[in-house]
CSV table of C-alpha atoms (C1' of nucleotides) in Angstrom, one decimal:
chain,number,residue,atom,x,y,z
A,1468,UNK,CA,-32.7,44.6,-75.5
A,1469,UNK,CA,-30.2,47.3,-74.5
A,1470,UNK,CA,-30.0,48.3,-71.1
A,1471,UNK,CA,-26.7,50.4,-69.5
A,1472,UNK,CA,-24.6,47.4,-69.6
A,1473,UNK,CA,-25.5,45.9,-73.1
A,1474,UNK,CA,-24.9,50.0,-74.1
A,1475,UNK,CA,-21.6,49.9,-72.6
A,1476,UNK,CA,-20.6,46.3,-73.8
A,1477,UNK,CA,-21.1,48.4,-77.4
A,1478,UNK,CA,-19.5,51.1,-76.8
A,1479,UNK,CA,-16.3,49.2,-75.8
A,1480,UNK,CA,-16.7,47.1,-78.9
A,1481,UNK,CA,-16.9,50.3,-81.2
A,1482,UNK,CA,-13.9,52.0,-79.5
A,1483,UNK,CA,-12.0,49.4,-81.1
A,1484,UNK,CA,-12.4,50.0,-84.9
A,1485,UNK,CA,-14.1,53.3,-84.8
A,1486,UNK,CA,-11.3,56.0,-83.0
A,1487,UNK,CA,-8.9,57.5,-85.8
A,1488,UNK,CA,-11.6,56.1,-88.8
A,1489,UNK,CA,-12.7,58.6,-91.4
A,1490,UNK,CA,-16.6,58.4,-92.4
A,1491,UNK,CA,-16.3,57.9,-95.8
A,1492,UNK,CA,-20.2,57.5,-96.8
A,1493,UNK,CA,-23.4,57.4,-94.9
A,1494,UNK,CA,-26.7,55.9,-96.2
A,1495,UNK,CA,-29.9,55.3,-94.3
A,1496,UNK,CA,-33.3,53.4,-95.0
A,1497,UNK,CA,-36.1,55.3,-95.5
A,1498,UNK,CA,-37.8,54.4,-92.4
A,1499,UNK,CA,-38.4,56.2,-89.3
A,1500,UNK,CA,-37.2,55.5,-86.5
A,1501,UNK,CA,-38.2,57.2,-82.8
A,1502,UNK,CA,-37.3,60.1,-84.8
A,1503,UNK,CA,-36.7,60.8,-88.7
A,1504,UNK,CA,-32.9,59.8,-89.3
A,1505,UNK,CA,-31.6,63.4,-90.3
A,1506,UNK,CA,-29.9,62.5,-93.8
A,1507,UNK,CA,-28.6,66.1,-94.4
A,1508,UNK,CA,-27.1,66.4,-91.3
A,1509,UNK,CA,-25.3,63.0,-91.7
A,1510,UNK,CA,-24.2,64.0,-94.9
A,1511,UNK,CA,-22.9,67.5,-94.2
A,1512,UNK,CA,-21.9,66.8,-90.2
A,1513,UNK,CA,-20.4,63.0,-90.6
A,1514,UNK,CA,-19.5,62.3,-93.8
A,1515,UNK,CA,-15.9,62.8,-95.0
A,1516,UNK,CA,-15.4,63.7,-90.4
A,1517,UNK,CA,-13.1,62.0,-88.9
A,1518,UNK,CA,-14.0,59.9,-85.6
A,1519,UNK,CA,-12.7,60.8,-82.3
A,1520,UNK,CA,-14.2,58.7,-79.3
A,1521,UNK,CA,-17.3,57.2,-78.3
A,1522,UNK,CA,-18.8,58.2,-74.6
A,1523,UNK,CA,-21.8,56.9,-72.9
A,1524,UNK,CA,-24.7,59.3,-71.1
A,1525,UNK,CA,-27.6,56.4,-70.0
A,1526,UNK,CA,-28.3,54.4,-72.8
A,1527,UNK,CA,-27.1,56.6,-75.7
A,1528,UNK,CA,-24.0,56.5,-77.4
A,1529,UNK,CA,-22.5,59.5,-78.2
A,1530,UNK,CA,-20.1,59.6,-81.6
A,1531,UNK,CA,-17.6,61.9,-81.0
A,1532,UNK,CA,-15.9,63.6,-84.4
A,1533,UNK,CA,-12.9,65.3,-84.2
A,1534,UNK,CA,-14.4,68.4,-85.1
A,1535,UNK,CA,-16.5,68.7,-82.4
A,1536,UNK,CA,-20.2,67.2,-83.8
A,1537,UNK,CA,-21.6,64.1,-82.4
A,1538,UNK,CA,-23.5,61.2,-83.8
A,1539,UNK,CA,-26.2,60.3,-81.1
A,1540,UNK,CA,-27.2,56.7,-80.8
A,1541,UNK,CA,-29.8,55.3,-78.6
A,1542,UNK,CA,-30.8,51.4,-79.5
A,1543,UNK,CA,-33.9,51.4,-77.9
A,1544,UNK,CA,-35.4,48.0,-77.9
A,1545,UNK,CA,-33.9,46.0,-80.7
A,1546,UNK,CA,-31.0,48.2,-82.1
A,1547,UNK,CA,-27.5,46.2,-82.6
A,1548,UNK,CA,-24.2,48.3,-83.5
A,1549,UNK,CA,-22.1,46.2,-85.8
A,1550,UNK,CA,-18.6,46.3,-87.5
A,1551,UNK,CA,-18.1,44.4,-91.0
A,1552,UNK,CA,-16.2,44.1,-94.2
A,1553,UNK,CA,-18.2,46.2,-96.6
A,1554,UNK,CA,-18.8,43.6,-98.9
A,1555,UNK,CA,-21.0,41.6,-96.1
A,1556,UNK,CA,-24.4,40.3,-97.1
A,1557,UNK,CA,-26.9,43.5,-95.5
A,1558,UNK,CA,-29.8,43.0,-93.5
A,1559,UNK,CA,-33.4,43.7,-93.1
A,1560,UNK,CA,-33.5,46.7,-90.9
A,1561,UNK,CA,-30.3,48.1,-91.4
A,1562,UNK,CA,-31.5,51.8,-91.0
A,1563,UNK,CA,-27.9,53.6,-91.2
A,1564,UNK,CA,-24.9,52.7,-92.4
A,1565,UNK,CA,-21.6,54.3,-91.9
A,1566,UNK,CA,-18.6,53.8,-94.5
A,1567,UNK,CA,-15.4,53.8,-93.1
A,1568,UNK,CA,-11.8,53.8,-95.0
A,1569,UNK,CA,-10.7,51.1,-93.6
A,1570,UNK,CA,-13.0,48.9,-95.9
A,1571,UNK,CA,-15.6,48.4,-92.6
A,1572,UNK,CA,-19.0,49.8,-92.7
A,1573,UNK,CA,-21.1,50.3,-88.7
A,1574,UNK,CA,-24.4,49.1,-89.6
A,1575,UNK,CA,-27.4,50.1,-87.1
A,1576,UNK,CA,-30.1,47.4,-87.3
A,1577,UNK,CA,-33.2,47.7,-85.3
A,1578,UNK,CA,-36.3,45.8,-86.2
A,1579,UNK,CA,-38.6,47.6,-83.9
A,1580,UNK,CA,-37.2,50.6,-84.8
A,1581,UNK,CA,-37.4,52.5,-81.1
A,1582,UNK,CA,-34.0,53.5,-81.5
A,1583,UNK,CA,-32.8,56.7,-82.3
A,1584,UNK,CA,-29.9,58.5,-84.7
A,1585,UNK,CA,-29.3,62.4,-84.4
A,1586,UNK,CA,-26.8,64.6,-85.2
A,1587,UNK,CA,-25.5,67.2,-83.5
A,1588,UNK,CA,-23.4,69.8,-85.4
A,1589,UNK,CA,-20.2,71.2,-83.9
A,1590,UNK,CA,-21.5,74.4,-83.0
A,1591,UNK,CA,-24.4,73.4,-81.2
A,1592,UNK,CA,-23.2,70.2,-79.7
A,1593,UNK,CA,-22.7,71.2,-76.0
A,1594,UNK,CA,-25.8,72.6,-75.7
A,1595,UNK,CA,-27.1,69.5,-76.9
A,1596,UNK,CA,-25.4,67.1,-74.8
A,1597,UNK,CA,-26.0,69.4,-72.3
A,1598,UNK,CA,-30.3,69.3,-73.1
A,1599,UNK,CA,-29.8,65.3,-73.1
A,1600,UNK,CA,-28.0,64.8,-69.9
A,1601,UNK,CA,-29.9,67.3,-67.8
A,1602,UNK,CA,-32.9,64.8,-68.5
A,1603,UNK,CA,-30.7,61.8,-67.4
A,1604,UNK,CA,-30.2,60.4,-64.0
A,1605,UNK,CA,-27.1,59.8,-62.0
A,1606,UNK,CA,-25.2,57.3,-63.8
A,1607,UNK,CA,-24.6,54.2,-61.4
A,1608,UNK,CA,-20.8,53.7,-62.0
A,1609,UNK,CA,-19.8,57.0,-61.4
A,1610,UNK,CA,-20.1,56.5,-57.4
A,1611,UNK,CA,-22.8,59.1,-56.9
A,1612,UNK,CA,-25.5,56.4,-56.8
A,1613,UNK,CA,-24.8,55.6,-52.8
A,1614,UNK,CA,-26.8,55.0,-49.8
A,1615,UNK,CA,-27.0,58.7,-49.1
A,1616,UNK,CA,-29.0,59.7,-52.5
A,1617,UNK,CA,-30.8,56.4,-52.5
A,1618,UNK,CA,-32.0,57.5,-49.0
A,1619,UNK,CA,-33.0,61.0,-50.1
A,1620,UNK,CA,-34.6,59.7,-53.1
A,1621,UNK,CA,-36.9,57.3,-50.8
A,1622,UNK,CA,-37.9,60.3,-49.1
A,1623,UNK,CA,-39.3,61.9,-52.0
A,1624,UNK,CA,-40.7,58.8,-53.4
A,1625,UNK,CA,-44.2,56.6,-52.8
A,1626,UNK,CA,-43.7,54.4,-55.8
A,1627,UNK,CA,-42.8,51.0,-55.5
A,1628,UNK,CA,-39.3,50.7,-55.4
A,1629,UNK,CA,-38.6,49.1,-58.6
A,1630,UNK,CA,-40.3,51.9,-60.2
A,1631,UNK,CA,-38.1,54.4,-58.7
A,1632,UNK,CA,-35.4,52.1,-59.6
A,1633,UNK,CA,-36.1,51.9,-63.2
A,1634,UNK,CA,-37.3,56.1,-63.7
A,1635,UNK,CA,-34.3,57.1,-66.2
A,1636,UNK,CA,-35.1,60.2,-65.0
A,1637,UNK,CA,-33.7,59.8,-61.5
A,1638,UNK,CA,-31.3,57.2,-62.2
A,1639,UNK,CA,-29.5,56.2,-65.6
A,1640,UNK,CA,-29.5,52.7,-67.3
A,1641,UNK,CA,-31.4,50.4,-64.6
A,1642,UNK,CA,-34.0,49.0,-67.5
A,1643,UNK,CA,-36.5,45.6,-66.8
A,1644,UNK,CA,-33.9,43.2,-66.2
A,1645,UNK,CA,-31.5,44.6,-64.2
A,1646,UNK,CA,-34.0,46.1,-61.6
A,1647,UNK,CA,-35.1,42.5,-61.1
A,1648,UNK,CA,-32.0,41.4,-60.9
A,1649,UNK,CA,-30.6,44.1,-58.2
A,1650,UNK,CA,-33.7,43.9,-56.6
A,1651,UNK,CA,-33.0,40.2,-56.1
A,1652,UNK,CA,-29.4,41.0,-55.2
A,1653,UNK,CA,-30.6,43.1,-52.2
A,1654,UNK,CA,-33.1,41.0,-51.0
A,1655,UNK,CA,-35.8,44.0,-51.4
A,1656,UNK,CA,-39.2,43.9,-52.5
A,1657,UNK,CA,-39.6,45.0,-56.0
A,1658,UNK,CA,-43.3,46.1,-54.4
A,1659,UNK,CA,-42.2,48.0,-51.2
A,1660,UNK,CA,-42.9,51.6,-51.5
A,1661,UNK,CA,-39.8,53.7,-51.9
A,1662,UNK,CA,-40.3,55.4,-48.7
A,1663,UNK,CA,-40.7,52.3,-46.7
A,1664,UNK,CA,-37.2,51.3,-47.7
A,1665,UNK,CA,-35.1,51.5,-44.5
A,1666,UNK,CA,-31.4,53.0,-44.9
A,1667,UNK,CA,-29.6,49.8,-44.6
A,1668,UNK,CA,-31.6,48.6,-47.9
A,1669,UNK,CA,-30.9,51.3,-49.7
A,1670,UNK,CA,-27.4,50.2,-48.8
A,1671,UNK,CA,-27.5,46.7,-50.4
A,1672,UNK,CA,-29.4,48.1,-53.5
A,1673,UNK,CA,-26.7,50.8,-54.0
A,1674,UNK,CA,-24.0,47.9,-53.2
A,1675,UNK,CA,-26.0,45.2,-56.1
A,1676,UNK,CA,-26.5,47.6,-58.3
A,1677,UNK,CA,-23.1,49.0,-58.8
A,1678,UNK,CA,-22.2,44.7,-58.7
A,1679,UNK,CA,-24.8,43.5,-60.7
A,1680,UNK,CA,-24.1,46.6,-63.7
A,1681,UNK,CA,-20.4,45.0,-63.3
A,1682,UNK,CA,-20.4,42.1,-63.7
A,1683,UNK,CA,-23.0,42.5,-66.6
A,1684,UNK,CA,-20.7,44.3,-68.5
A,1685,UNK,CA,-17.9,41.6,-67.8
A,1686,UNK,CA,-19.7,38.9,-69.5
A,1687,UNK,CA,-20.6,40.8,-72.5
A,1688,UNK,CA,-24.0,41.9,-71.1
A,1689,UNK,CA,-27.0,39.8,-71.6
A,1690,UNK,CA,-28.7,38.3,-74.5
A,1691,UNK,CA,-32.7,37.7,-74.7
A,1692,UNK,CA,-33.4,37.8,-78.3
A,1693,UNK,CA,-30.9,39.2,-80.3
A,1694,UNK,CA,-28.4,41.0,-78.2
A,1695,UNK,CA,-24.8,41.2,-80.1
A,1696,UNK,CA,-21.9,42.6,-79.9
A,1697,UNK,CA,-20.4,45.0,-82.4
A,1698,UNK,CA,-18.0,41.4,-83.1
A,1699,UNK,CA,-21.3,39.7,-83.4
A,1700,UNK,CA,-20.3,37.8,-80.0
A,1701,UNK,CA,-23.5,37.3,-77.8
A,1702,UNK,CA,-23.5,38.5,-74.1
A,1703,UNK,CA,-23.9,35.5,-71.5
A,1704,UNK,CA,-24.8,37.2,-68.6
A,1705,UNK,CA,-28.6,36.1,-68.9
A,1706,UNK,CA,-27.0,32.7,-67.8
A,1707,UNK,CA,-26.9,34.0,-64.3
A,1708,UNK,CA,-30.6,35.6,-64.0
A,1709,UNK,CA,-31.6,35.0,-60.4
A,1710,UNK,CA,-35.3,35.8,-61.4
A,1711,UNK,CA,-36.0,37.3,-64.8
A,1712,UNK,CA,-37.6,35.0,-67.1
A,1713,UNK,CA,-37.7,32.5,-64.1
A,1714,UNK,CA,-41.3,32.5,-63.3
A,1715,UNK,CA,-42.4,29.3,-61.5
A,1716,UNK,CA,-38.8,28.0,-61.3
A,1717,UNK,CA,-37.5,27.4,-57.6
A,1718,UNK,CA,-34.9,30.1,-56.2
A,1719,UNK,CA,-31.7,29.9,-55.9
A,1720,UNK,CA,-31.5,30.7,-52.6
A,1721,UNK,CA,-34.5,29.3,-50.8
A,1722,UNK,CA,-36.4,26.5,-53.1
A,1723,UNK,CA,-39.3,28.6,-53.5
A,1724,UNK,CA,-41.1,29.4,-57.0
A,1725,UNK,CA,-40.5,32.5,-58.6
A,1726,UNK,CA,-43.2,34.9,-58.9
A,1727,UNK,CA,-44.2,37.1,-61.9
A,1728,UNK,CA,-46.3,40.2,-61.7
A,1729,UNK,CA,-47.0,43.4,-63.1
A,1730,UNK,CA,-45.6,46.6,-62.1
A,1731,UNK,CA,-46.3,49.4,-63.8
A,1732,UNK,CA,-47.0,47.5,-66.8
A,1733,UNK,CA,-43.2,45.7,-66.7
A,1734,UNK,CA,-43.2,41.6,-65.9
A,1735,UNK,CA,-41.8,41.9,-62.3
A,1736,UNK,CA,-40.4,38.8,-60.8
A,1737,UNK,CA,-39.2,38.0,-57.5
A,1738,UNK,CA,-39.1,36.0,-54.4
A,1739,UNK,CA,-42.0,36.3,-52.2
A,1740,UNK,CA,-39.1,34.6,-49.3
A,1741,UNK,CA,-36.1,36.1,-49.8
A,1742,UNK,CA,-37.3,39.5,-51.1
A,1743,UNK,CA,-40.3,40.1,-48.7
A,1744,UNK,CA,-42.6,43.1,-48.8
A,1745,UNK,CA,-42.6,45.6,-46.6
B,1045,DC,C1',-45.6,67.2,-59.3
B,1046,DA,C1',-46.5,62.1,-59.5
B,1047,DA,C1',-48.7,58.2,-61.3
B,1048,DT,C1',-50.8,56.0,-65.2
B,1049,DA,C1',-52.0,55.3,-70.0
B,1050,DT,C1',-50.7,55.3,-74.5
B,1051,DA,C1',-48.1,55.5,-78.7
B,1052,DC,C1',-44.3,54.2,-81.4
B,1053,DC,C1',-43.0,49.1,-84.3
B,1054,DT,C1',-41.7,44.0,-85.6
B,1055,DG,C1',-41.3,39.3,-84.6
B,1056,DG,C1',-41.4,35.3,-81.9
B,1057,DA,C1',-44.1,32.3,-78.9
B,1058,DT,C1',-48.4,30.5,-77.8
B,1059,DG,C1',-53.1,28.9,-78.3
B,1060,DC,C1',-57.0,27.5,-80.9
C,218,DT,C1',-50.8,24.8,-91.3
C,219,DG,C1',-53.0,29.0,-90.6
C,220,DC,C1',-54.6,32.7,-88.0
C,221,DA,C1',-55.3,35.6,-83.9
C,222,DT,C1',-53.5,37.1,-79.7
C,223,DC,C1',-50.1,38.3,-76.5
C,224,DC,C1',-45.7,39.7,-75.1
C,225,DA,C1',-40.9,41.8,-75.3
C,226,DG,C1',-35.0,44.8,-73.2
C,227,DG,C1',-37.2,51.9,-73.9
C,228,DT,C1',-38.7,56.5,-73.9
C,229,DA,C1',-41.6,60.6,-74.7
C,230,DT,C1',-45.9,62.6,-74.4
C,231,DA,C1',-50.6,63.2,-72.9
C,232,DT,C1',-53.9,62.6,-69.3
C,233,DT,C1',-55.6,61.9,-64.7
DNA sequence: CAATATACCTGGATGC
DNA sequence: TGCATCCAGGTATATT
C-alpha cells in the first residue's frame, strides 16, 4: 500500500490527535511482524510517555515522546494507522494498540504483517535514527533530489531507470506506483538504462517527481486495496493513474494501449509512444 | 559493488 | 461452489 505520500498522508492525520496525548496502555497481538513487536520496550519506553511529534524518514514514521524515545513505524505493505473511540469494535490484525487519555486508542492493522514497530529508548535514540537514515535516500521534497544528483546518479548507474528510481537506498519513498507514474510524467522509459538518460530527462523526472509526490499527498494519497487514513477517509489519488493498473487501456495522451511488463520483478507499465526507449 | 533471487505473510481475483 | 494458482503498494538478506 504505503508509499512516501500515503506515509505522509498518515503522518499528517496522526499529528492531529496524537501531539500533547499521554500513552496510557499498550497491547500487541502475539504475532510477528517484520520483526518481533518489542512488548517490554513499549511497556517501559511508551507507556505512561507523553507524545511529542511525529516525523517522517522514507516510509517510516517516527513517534516522537517527550522524553526523548521514539516509536518507529513502518506499514510495509498493508499497515493502516488509525484513531478511534476505545470502545470501537477491533479488528483482525490489529497487532498494537496504543491507549491514549483522551478516550482514543491508535490501532496498527496490517494483514500481511511486513510492517514494522520498534522502540527506541531515550538514550539510544539518535544513534538509532541516525543507523536508519544513513540507509535511506535523499528524501524527494527536501529539494536535494534535482537534475544535478539525478545526473550523477545516472553516471554511476546501468540499471533501468525505474530501478534506480525505486532503490530506497538512493532515493527515499518512490515505491511501484509512483515510479510509473513519474516515469509517465516525464515521458522516460521505465526500461532505458540510467546512464542513457540525457540531462534534460533527468530534469523532467526530478521536476514529476517532486509534482507527482505533491499532488499525491494533496488528495489524500492513493488507495488500491485498503489504503485509509488515520479518519478512515480513503485517498483518491489512484483516480488520476496515467498507467498503473491500466494495462491495455489507451493513453491519455496519445490513444495507444498501455503496456505491462516486468522489471525487476515489479508490474511495470508504460507507454511504448510517449515514453520511448532509449 | 551491482544485479538478481528469495523470504517474509494474507487475501482478493481469476481460472478450471 | 470449491479448489488451485497467481498477484499485490516493501524491505532485508543471501547469492551470483
Amino acid at each position: 500500500m504505503p508509499e512516501l505520500p500515503e506515509v505522509e498522508v498518515t503522518r499528517q492525520g496522526l499529528l492531529q490527535h496524537l501531539p500533547g496525548r499521554l500513552v496510557t496502555d499498550v497491547s500487541w497481538s502475539g504475532c510477528r511482524l517484520r520483526k518481533t513487536i518489542p512488548h517490554q520496550l513499549l511497556v517501559d519506553h511508551i507507556r505512561e510517555k507523553r507524545i511529542l511529534t511525529i516525523d517522517r524518514r522514507a516510509k517510516y514514521l517516527l513517534v516522537r515522546m517527550t522524553d526523548g524515545a521514539v516509536l518507529l513505524i513502518h506499514l510495509g505493505m498493508t499497515g493502516k494507522l488509525s484513531i478511534l473511540p476505545a470502545n470501537t469494535t477491533r479488528h483482525r490484525h490489529d497487532h498494537c494498540i496504543l491507549g491514549l487519555d483522551d478516550g482514543h486508542e491508535m490501532r496498527f492493522n496490517d494483514s500481511r504483517r511486513f510492517g514494522l514497530i520498534e522502540v527506541w529508548p531515550a538514550e539510544q535514540a539518535r544513534e538509532d535514527e541516525q543507523n536508519l537514515s544513513r540507509r535511506q535516500g535523499v528524501e524527494p521534497l527536501d529539494g536535494a533530489l534535482n537534475q544535478s544528483f539525478l545526473t550523477a546518479l545516472g553516471q554511476k548507474h546501468s540499471a533501468p531507470v525505474k530501478t534506480v528510481l525505486m532503490n530506497s537506498r538512493l532515493i527515499a519513498g518512490i515505491g511501484n506506483i509512483y515510479a510509473n507514474e513519474i516515469l509517465f510524467a516525464a515521458q522516460v522509459s521505465p526500461l532505458t538504462a540510467a546512464s542513457k538518460i540525457s540531462p534534460e530527462d533527468w530534469q523532467r523526472l526530478a521536476e514529476a517527481t517532486l509534482v507527482t509526490l505533491q499532488t499525491a499527498i494533496a488528495a489524500g494519497g492513493s488507495t488500491i486495496a485498503d489504503f485509509l487514513g488515520t479518519n478512515g477517509n480513503p485517498g483518491y489519488f489512484q483516480l488520476y493513474f496515467q498507467v498503473y493498473s491500466r494495462k491495455g487501456l489507451p493513453c491519455f495522451r496519445c490513444g495507444r494501449s498501455i503496456i505491462k511488463t516486468s522489471l525487476g520483478g515489479r508490474a511495470t507499465y508504460y507507454c511504448a509512444t510517449c515514453q520511448p526507449q532509449k
